[in-house]
mmCIF file with all atom_site columns, C-alpha atoms in Angstrom:
data_model
loop_
_atom_site.group_PDB
_atom_site.id
_atom_site.type_symbol
_atom_site.label_atom_id
_atom_site.label_alt_id
_atom_site.label_comp_id
_atom_site.label_asym_id
_atom_site.label_entity_id
_atom_site.label_seq_id
_atom_site.pdbx_PDB_ins_code
_atom_site.Cartn_x
_atom_site.Cartn_y
_atom_site.Cartn_z
_atom_site.occupancy
_atom_site.B_iso_or_equiv
_atom_site.pdbx_formal_charge
_atom_site.auth_seq_id
_atom_site.auth_comp_id
_atom_site.auth_asym_id
_atom_site.auth_atom_id
_atom_site.pdbx_PDB_model_num
ATOM 1   C CA . UNK A 1 1   ? -20.907 17.579  34.369  1.00 50.00 ? 1   UNK A CA 1
ATOM 2   C CA . UNK A 1 2   ? -20.746 15.953  30.923  1.00 56.00 ? 2   UNK A CA 1
ATOM 3   C CA . UNK A 1 3   ? -17.396 14.653  29.747  1.00 65.00 ? 3   UNK A CA 1
ATOM 4   C CA . UNK A 1 4   ? -16.382 15.085  26.135  1.00 76.00 ? 4   UNK A CA 1
ATOM 5   C CA . UNK A 1 5   ? -14.785 11.964  24.712  1.00 92.00 ? 5   UNK A CA 1
ATOM 6   C CA . UNK A 1 6   ? -11.398 12.323  23.001  1.00 94.00 ? 6   UNK A CA 1
ATOM 7   C CA . UNK A 1 7   ? -12.866 11.596  19.555  1.00 94.00 ? 7   UNK A CA 1
ATOM 8   C CA . UNK A 1 8   ? -15.252 14.528  19.990  1.00 92.00 ? 8   UNK A CA 1
ATOM 9   C CA . UNK A 1 9   ? -12.694 17.002  21.266  1.00 92.00 ? 9   UNK A CA 1
ATOM 10  C CA . UNK A 1 10  ? -9.620  16.312  19.125  1.00 93.00 ? 10  UNK A CA 1
ATOM 11  C CA . UNK A 1 11  ? -9.034  17.039  15.464  1.00 91.00 ? 11  UNK A CA 1
ATOM 12  C CA . UNK A 1 12  ? -7.650  14.263  13.282  1.00 91.00 ? 12  UNK A CA 1
ATOM 13  C CA . UNK A 1 13  ? -4.239  15.933  13.388  1.00 90.00 ? 13  UNK A CA 1
ATOM 14  C CA . UNK A 1 14  ? -4.207  15.801  17.191  1.00 93.00 ? 14  UNK A CA 1
ATOM 15  C CA . UNK A 1 15  ? -4.785  12.058  17.461  1.00 94.00 ? 15  UNK A CA 1
ATOM 16  C CA . UNK A 1 16  ? -1.966  9.791   18.567  1.00 94.00 ? 16  UNK A CA 1
ATOM 17  C CA . UNK A 1 17  ? -1.409  6.445   16.851  1.00 92.00 ? 17  UNK A CA 1
ATOM 18  C CA . UNK A 1 18  ? -3.604  4.458   19.253  1.00 94.00 ? 18  UNK A CA 1
ATOM 19  C CA . UNK A 1 19  ? -6.458  6.979   18.991  1.00 95.00 ? 19  UNK A CA 1
ATOM 20  C CA . UNK A 1 20  ? -6.143  7.076   15.190  1.00 94.00 ? 20  UNK A CA 1
ATOM 21  C CA . UNK A 1 21  ? -6.481  3.310   14.931  1.00 93.00 ? 21  UNK A CA 1
ATOM 22  C CA . UNK A 1 22  ? -9.355  3.226   17.447  1.00 95.00 ? 22  UNK A CA 1
ATOM 23  C CA . UNK A 1 23  ? -11.301 5.730   15.344  1.00 96.00 ? 23  UNK A CA 1
ATOM 24  C CA . UNK A 1 24  ? -11.684 3.155   12.554  1.00 95.00 ? 24  UNK A CA 1
ATOM 25  C CA . UNK A 1 25  ? -15.110 1.517   12.867  1.00 96.00 ? 25  UNK A CA 1
ATOM 26  C CA . UNK A 1 26  ? -14.014 -1.669  11.076  1.00 96.00 ? 26  UNK A CA 1
ATOM 27  C CA . UNK A 1 27  ? -16.676 -1.501  8.357   1.00 96.00 ? 27  UNK A CA 1
ATOM 28  C CA . UNK A 1 28  ? -14.277 -2.525  5.561   1.00 95.00 ? 28  UNK A CA 1
ATOM 29  C CA . UNK A 1 29  ? -15.822 -0.104  3.040   1.00 93.00 ? 29  UNK A CA 1
ATOM 30  C CA . UNK A 1 30  ? -12.523 1.664   2.419   1.00 91.00 ? 30  UNK A CA 1
ATOM 31  C CA . UNK A 1 31  ? -11.158 -1.674  1.199   1.00 94.00 ? 31  UNK A CA 1
ATOM 32  C CA . UNK A 1 32  ? -13.674 -1.890  -1.631  1.00 94.00 ? 32  UNK A CA 1
ATOM 33  C CA . UNK A 1 33  ? -12.708 -1.120  -5.189  1.00 93.00 ? 33  UNK A CA 1
ATOM 34  C CA . UNK A 1 34  ? -14.220 2.126   -6.367  1.00 89.00 ? 34  UNK A CA 1
ATOM 35  C CA . UNK A 1 35  ? -14.910 3.278   -9.896  1.00 88.00 ? 35  UNK A CA 1
ATOM 36  C CA . UNK A 1 36  ? -14.612 6.954   -10.749 1.00 78.00 ? 36  UNK A CA 1
ATOM 37  C CA . UNK A 1 37  ? -17.321 8.852   -12.550 1.00 68.00 ? 37  UNK A CA 1
ATOM 38  C CA . UNK A 1 38  ? -15.737 12.012  -13.908 1.00 61.00 ? 38  UNK A CA 1
ATOM 39  C CA . UNK A 1 39  ? -18.932 14.056  -14.241 1.00 58.00 ? 39  UNK A CA 1
ATOM 40  C CA . UNK A 1 40  ? -20.171 13.429  -10.712 1.00 58.00 ? 40  UNK A CA 1
ATOM 41  C CA . UNK A 1 41  ? -16.769 13.488  -9.043  1.00 63.00 ? 41  UNK A CA 1
ATOM 42  C CA . UNK A 1 42  ? -17.972 10.828  -6.618  1.00 71.00 ? 42  UNK A CA 1
ATOM 43  C CA . UNK A 1 43  ? -16.904 7.207   -6.542  1.00 80.00 ? 43  UNK A CA 1
ATOM 44  C CA . UNK A 1 44  ? -19.089 4.241   -7.298  1.00 87.00 ? 44  UNK A CA 1
ATOM 45  C CA . UNK A 1 45  ? -18.428 1.496   -4.780  1.00 89.00 ? 45  UNK A CA 1
ATOM 46  C CA . UNK A 1 46  ? -18.228 -2.079  -5.943  1.00 94.00 ? 46  UNK A CA 1
ATOM 47  C CA . UNK A 1 47  ? -18.768 -5.154  -3.822  1.00 96.00 ? 47  UNK A CA 1
ATOM 48  C CA . UNK A 1 48  ? -15.223 -6.223  -4.725  1.00 97.00 ? 48  UNK A CA 1
ATOM 49  C CA . UNK A 1 49  ? -12.727 -6.044  -1.885  1.00 96.00 ? 49  UNK A CA 1
ATOM 50  C CA . UNK A 1 50  ? -8.971  -5.982  -1.662  1.00 96.00 ? 50  UNK A CA 1
ATOM 51  C CA . UNK A 1 51  ? -7.441  -9.420  -1.385  1.00 96.00 ? 51  UNK A CA 1
ATOM 52  C CA . UNK A 1 52  ? -6.095  -8.518  2.078   1.00 97.00 ? 52  UNK A CA 1
ATOM 53  C CA . UNK A 1 53  ? -9.529  -7.907  3.636   1.00 97.00 ? 53  UNK A CA 1
ATOM 54  C CA . UNK A 1 54  ? -10.565 -10.691 6.002   1.00 96.00 ? 54  UNK A CA 1
ATOM 55  C CA . UNK A 1 55  ? -14.060 -11.963 6.810   1.00 93.00 ? 55  UNK A CA 1
ATOM 56  C CA . UNK A 1 56  ? -14.041 -9.905  10.006  1.00 92.00 ? 56  UNK A CA 1
ATOM 57  C CA . UNK A 1 57  ? -13.467 -6.730  7.934   1.00 95.00 ? 57  UNK A CA 1
ATOM 58  C CA . UNK A 1 58  ? -9.847  -6.221  8.939   1.00 94.00 ? 58  UNK A CA 1
ATOM 59  C CA . UNK A 1 59  ? -6.665  -6.152  6.903   1.00 95.00 ? 59  UNK A CA 1
ATOM 60  C CA . UNK A 1 60  ? -4.719  -9.411  7.009   1.00 96.00 ? 60  UNK A CA 1
ATOM 61  C CA . UNK A 1 61  ? -1.404  -7.528  6.703   1.00 96.00 ? 61  UNK A CA 1
ATOM 62  C CA . UNK A 1 62  ? -2.154  -4.016  7.915   1.00 94.00 ? 62  UNK A CA 1
ATOM 63  C CA . UNK A 1 63  ? 1.468   -3.194  8.707   1.00 93.00 ? 63  UNK A CA 1
ATOM 64  C CA . UNK A 1 64  ? 2.674   -3.984  5.183   1.00 95.00 ? 64  UNK A CA 1
ATOM 65  C CA . UNK A 1 65  ? -0.503  -3.201  3.220   1.00 94.00 ? 65  UNK A CA 1
ATOM 66  C CA . UNK A 1 66  ? 0.925   -0.187  1.386   1.00 93.00 ? 66  UNK A CA 1
ATOM 67  C CA . UNK A 1 67  ? 3.839   -2.255  0.082   1.00 94.00 ? 67  UNK A CA 1
ATOM 68  C CA . UNK A 1 68  ? 1.638   -5.216  -0.862  1.00 95.00 ? 68  UNK A CA 1
ATOM 69  C CA . UNK A 1 69  ? -1.174  -3.151  -2.389  1.00 94.00 ? 69  UNK A CA 1
ATOM 70  C CA . UNK A 1 70  ? 0.263   0.067   -3.849  1.00 89.00 ? 70  UNK A CA 1
ATOM 71  C CA . UNK A 1 71  ? -3.209  1.509   -4.535  1.00 87.00 ? 71  UNK A CA 1
ATOM 72  C CA . UNK A 1 72  ? -4.236  1.063   -0.880  1.00 90.00 ? 72  UNK A CA 1
ATOM 73  C CA . UNK A 1 73  ? -5.328  4.300   0.752   1.00 82.00 ? 73  UNK A CA 1
ATOM 74  C CA . UNK A 1 74  ? -3.215  5.656   3.576   1.00 87.00 ? 74  UNK A CA 1
ATOM 75  C CA . UNK A 1 75  ? -6.067  7.492   5.273   1.00 87.00 ? 75  UNK A CA 1
ATOM 76  C CA . UNK A 1 76  ? -3.700  9.538   7.440   1.00 86.00 ? 76  UNK A CA 1
ATOM 77  C CA . UNK A 1 77  ? -2.267  11.166  4.321   1.00 85.00 ? 77  UNK A CA 1
ATOM 78  C CA . UNK A 1 78  ? -5.513  11.975  2.526   1.00 84.00 ? 78  UNK A CA 1
ATOM 79  C CA . UNK A 1 79  ? -6.489  15.550  1.779   1.00 81.00 ? 79  UNK A CA 1
ATOM 80  C CA . UNK A 1 80  ? -9.980  16.810  2.601   1.00 78.00 ? 80  UNK A CA 1
ATOM 81  C CA . UNK A 1 81  ? -11.044 16.262  -1.027  1.00 77.00 ? 81  UNK A CA 1
ATOM 82  C CA . UNK A 1 82  ? -9.695  12.717  -0.943  1.00 79.00 ? 82  UNK A CA 1
ATOM 83  C CA . UNK A 1 83  ? -11.535 12.017  2.320   1.00 84.00 ? 83  UNK A CA 1
ATOM 84  C CA . UNK A 1 84  ? -14.729 12.484  0.318   1.00 80.00 ? 84  UNK A CA 1
ATOM 85  C CA . UNK A 1 85  ? -13.878 9.187   -1.397  1.00 81.00 ? 85  UNK A CA 1
ATOM 86  C CA . UNK A 1 86  ? -14.360 7.429   1.929   1.00 87.00 ? 86  UNK A CA 1
ATOM 87  C CA . UNK A 1 87  ? -17.880 6.294   2.823   1.00 88.00 ? 87  UNK A CA 1
ATOM 88  C CA . UNK A 1 88  ? -20.139 8.999   4.236   1.00 90.00 ? 88  UNK A CA 1
ATOM 89  C CA . UNK A 1 89  ? -20.290 7.000   7.477   1.00 93.00 ? 89  UNK A CA 1
ATOM 90  C CA . UNK A 1 90  ? -16.496 6.788   7.867   1.00 94.00 ? 90  UNK A CA 1
ATOM 91  C CA . UNK A 1 91  ? -15.374 8.148   11.240  1.00 95.00 ? 91  UNK A CA 1
ATOM 92  C CA . UNK A 1 92  ? -12.360 9.884   9.676   1.00 95.00 ? 92  UNK A CA 1
ATOM 93  C CA . UNK A 1 93  ? -14.593 11.688  7.207   1.00 93.00 ? 93  UNK A CA 1
ATOM 94  C CA . UNK A 1 94  ? -17.159 12.534  9.890   1.00 95.00 ? 94  UNK A CA 1
ATOM 95  C CA . UNK A 1 95  ? -14.577 13.897  12.315  1.00 94.00 ? 95  UNK A CA 1
ATOM 96  C CA . UNK A 1 96  ? -12.767 15.860  9.568   1.00 92.00 ? 96  UNK A CA 1
ATOM 97  C CA . UNK A 1 97  ? -16.101 17.641  9.082   1.00 92.00 ? 97  UNK A CA 1
ATOM 98  C CA . UNK A 1 98  ? -16.596 17.990  12.855  1.00 92.00 ? 98  UNK A CA 1
ATOM 99  C CA . UNK A 1 99  ? -19.623 15.682  12.813  1.00 94.00 ? 99  UNK A CA 1
ATOM 100 C CA . UNK A 1 100 ? -20.407 13.167  15.581  1.00 95.00 ? 100 UNK A CA 1
ATOM 101 C CA . UNK A 1 101 ? -19.894 9.431   15.360  1.00 97.00 ? 101 UNK A CA 1
ATOM 102 C CA . UNK A 1 102 ? -23.052 7.348   14.867  1.00 97.00 ? 102 UNK A CA 1
ATOM 103 C CA . UNK A 1 103 ? -24.501 5.291   17.725  1.00 97.00 ? 103 UNK A CA 1
ATOM 104 C CA . UNK A 1 104 ? -23.325 2.049   16.097  1.00 97.00 ? 104 UNK A CA 1
ATOM 105 C CA . UNK A 1 105 ? -19.654 3.118   16.065  1.00 97.00 ? 105 UNK A CA 1
ATOM 106 C CA . UNK A 1 106 ? -17.646 0.856   18.414  1.00 97.00 ? 106 UNK A CA 1
ATOM 107 C CA . UNK A 1 107 ? -16.284 3.833   20.365  1.00 97.00 ? 107 UNK A CA 1
ATOM 108 C CA . UNK A 1 108 ? -19.842 4.996   21.094  1.00 97.00 ? 108 UNK A CA 1
ATOM 109 C CA . UNK A 1 109 ? -21.479 1.590   21.563  1.00 97.00 ? 109 UNK A CA 1
ATOM 110 C CA . UNK A 1 110 ? -18.583 -0.018  23.418  1.00 96.00 ? 110 UNK A CA 1
ATOM 111 C CA . UNK A 1 111 ? -18.762 -3.095  21.177  1.00 97.00 ? 111 UNK A CA 1
ATOM 112 C CA . UNK A 1 112 ? -16.572 -3.892  18.144  1.00 94.00 ? 112 UNK A CA 1
ATOM 113 C CA . UNK A 1 113 ? -19.485 -5.898  16.685  1.00 96.00 ? 113 UNK A CA 1
ATOM 114 C CA . UNK A 1 114 ? -21.969 -3.009  16.701  1.00 97.00 ? 114 UNK A CA 1
ATOM 115 C CA . UNK A 1 115 ? -20.897 -1.924  13.187  1.00 97.00 ? 115 UNK A CA 1
ATOM 116 C CA . UNK A 1 116 ? -21.774 -5.397  11.910  1.00 96.00 ? 116 UNK A CA 1
ATOM 117 C CA . UNK A 1 117 ? -25.031 -5.722  13.892  1.00 96.00 ? 117 UNK A CA 1
ATOM 118 C CA . UNK A 1 118 ? -26.153 -2.355  12.485  1.00 96.00 ? 118 UNK A CA 1
ATOM 119 C CA . UNK A 1 119 ? -25.519 -3.615  8.931   1.00 94.00 ? 119 UNK A CA 1
ATOM 120 C CA . UNK A 1 120 ? -22.952 -0.910  8.307   1.00 95.00 ? 120 UNK A CA 1
ATOM 121 C CA . UNK A 1 121 ? -20.046 -3.190  7.431   1.00 96.00 ? 121 UNK A CA 1
ATOM 122 C CA . UNK A 1 122 ? -19.322 -5.171  4.284   1.00 96.00 ? 122 UNK A CA 1
ATOM 123 C CA . UNK A 1 123 ? -19.328 -8.461  6.190   1.00 96.00 ? 123 UNK A CA 1
ATOM 124 C CA . UNK A 1 124 ? -21.017 -11.168 4.126   1.00 95.00 ? 124 UNK A CA 1
ATOM 125 C CA . UNK A 1 125 ? -21.770 -8.850  1.187   1.00 95.00 ? 125 UNK A CA 1
ATOM 126 C CA . UNK A 1 126 ? -18.526 -8.773  -0.800  1.00 96.00 ? 126 UNK A CA 1
ATOM 127 C CA . UNK A 1 127 ? -16.248 -10.832 -3.033  1.00 96.00 ? 127 UNK A CA 1
ATOM 128 C CA . UNK A 1 128 ? -12.458 -10.798 -3.255  1.00 97.00 ? 128 UNK A CA 1
ATOM 129 C CA . UNK A 1 129 ? -10.739 -9.152  -6.204  1.00 96.00 ? 129 UNK A CA 1
ATOM 130 C CA . UNK A 1 130 ? -9.062  -12.491 -6.755  1.00 95.00 ? 130 UNK A CA 1
ATOM 131 C CA . UNK A 1 131 ? -12.334 -13.841 -8.171  1.00 96.00 ? 131 UNK A CA 1
ATOM 132 C CA . UNK A 1 132 ? -13.348 -10.983 -10.486 1.00 96.00 ? 132 UNK A CA 1
ATOM 133 C CA . UNK A 1 133 ? -11.696 -9.992  -13.752 1.00 95.00 ? 133 UNK A CA 1
ATOM 134 C CA . UNK A 1 134 ? -10.866 -6.240  -13.759 1.00 91.00 ? 134 UNK A CA 1
ATOM 135 C CA . UNK A 1 135 ? -12.991 -5.762  -16.890 1.00 93.00 ? 135 UNK A CA 1
ATOM 136 C CA . UNK A 1 136 ? -15.991 -6.975  -14.885 1.00 94.00 ? 136 UNK A CA 1
ATOM 137 C CA . UNK A 1 137 ? -15.744 -4.573  -11.949 1.00 93.00 ? 137 UNK A CA 1
ATOM 138 C CA . UNK A 1 138 ? -18.528 -2.393  -13.369 1.00 91.00 ? 138 UNK A CA 1
ATOM 139 C CA . UNK A 1 139 ? -20.931 -5.302  -13.007 1.00 94.00 ? 139 UNK A CA 1
ATOM 140 C CA . UNK A 1 140 ? -20.429 -5.218  -9.234  1.00 95.00 ? 140 UNK A CA 1
ATOM 141 C CA . UNK A 1 141 ? -21.409 -1.609  -8.435  1.00 93.00 ? 141 UNK A CA 1
ATOM 142 C CA . UNK A 1 142 ? -23.439 -1.400  -5.224  1.00 92.00 ? 142 UNK A CA 1
ATOM 143 C CA . UNK A 1 143 ? -25.650 1.304   -3.738  1.00 85.00 ? 143 UNK A CA 1
ATOM 144 C CA . UNK A 1 144 ? -25.850 0.533   -0.036  1.00 76.00 ? 144 UNK A CA 1
ATOM 145 C CA . UNK A 1 145 ? -27.794 2.857   2.204   1.00 66.00 ? 145 UNK A CA 1
ATOM 146 C CA . UNK A 1 146 ? -25.522 4.524   4.741   1.00 63.00 ? 146 UNK A CA 1
#
């Protein structure tokens, strides 16, 4: 008899704190600066990351990130429309739409490095906001294949 994993059977609202945190694949894409395009309603991702993002695609001060970076997204408080600003591969966005996690997701693969090996993280492809003038963000728009 097949067993359904918790991430397949629970809605986002049913997850406890440990499950919520485990659902994050560690890609770092949510930590990228995004530029809004009013007509399309979809964000343009830049290769510019929040100053708190580390080389291993984790937040260096996750507990205090909302105080240190007021524009940081609190994913747990996003509406469905706001979830659409997350990458199409984001586990929170996928599960909110009742879609399965990809094979490279650490919960599926069993390895926290699978997101990086699959080329789905920002590791090695980004620059810190500390090194880019805000007027130059538009020069750093990226179109990565999900």
